[in-house]
Short mmCIF file of C-alpha atoms in Angstrom, two decimals:
data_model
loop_
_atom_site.label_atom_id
_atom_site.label_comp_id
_atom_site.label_asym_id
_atom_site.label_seq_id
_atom_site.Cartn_x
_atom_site.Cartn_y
_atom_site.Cartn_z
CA UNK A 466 101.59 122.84 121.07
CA UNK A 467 103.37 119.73 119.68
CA UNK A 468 101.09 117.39 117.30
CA UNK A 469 103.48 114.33 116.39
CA UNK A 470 104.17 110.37 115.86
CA UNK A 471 107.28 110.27 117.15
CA UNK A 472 109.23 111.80 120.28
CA UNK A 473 110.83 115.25 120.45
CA UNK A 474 114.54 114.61 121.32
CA UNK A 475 115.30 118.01 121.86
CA UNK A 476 113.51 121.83 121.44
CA UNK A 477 111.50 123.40 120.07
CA UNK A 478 113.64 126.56 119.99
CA UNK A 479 113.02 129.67 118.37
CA UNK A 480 115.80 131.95 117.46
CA UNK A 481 115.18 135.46 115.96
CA UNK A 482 116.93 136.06 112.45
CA UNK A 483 116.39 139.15 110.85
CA UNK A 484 112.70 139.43 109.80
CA UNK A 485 111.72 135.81 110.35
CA UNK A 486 112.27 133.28 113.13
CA UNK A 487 113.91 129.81 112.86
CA UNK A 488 112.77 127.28 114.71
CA UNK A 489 114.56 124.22 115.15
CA UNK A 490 113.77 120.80 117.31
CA UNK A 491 115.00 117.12 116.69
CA UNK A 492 112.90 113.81 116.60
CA UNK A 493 114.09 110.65 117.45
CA UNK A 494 113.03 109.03 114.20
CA UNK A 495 113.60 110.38 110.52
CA UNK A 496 110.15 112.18 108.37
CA UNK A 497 108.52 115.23 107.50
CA UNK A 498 108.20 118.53 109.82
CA UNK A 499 106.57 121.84 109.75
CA UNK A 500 105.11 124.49 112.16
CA UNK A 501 102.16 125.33 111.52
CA UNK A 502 100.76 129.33 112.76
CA UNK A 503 97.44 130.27 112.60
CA UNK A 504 95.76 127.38 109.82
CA UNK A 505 99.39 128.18 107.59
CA UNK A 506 101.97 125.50 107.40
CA UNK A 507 105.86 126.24 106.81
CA UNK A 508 107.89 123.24 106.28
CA UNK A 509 111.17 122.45 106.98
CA UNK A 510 112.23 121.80 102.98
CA UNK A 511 115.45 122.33 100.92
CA UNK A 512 114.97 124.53 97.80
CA UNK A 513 111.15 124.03 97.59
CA UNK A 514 112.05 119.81 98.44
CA UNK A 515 110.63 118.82 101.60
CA UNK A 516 112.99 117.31 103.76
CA UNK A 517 112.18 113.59 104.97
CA UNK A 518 115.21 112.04 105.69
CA UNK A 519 116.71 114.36 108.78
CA UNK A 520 115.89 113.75 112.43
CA UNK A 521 117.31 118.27 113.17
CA UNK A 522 114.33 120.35 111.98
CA UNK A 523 114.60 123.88 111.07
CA UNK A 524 111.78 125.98 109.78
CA UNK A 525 111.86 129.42 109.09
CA UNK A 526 108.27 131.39 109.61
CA UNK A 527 107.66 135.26 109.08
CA UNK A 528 108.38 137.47 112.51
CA UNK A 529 105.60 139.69 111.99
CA UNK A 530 103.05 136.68 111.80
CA UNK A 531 104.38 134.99 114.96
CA UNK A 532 104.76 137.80 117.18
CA UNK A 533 100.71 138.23 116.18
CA UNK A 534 99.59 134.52 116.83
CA UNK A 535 101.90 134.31 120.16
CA UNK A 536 102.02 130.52 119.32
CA UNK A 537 102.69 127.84 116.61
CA UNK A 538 102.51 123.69 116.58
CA UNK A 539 104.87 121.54 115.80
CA UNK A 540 104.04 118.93 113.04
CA UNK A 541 105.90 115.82 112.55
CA UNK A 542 104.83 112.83 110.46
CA UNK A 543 107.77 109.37 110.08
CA UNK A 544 108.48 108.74 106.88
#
């Protein structure tokens, strides 16, 4: 599922790493991402900062919680 204001350039792709999954897409335009599983949003943030200024988004989400849900949405807004 893929809620956003903006078009995908490329992905989503999930890549297994460890105990979590990253997940990484690009947008054609700059702003703020997440991936949201199950009503819980992850966002794709530097040290706590979210990051608004990128058009490659990676977010990192808990393997245990994904492999339960079977599905996530990307969230995108321009900034």
């Amino acid at each position: 599922n893929v809620q956003h204001y903006v078009d995908l350039n490329e992905g989503p792709a999930a890549f297994i790493a460890g105990k979590h999954y990253d997940i990484v897409w690009t947008t054609t335009e700059k702003g703020v991402a997440w991936v949201e599983i199950n009503g819980k949003n992850y966002y794709d943030n530097s040290s706590g900062i979210l990051r608004s200024e990128e058009k490659v988004h990676k977010v990192t989400v808990p393997r245990e919680e994904l492999d339960a849900a079977k599905e996530y949405t990307i969230c995108f807004r321009r900034v």
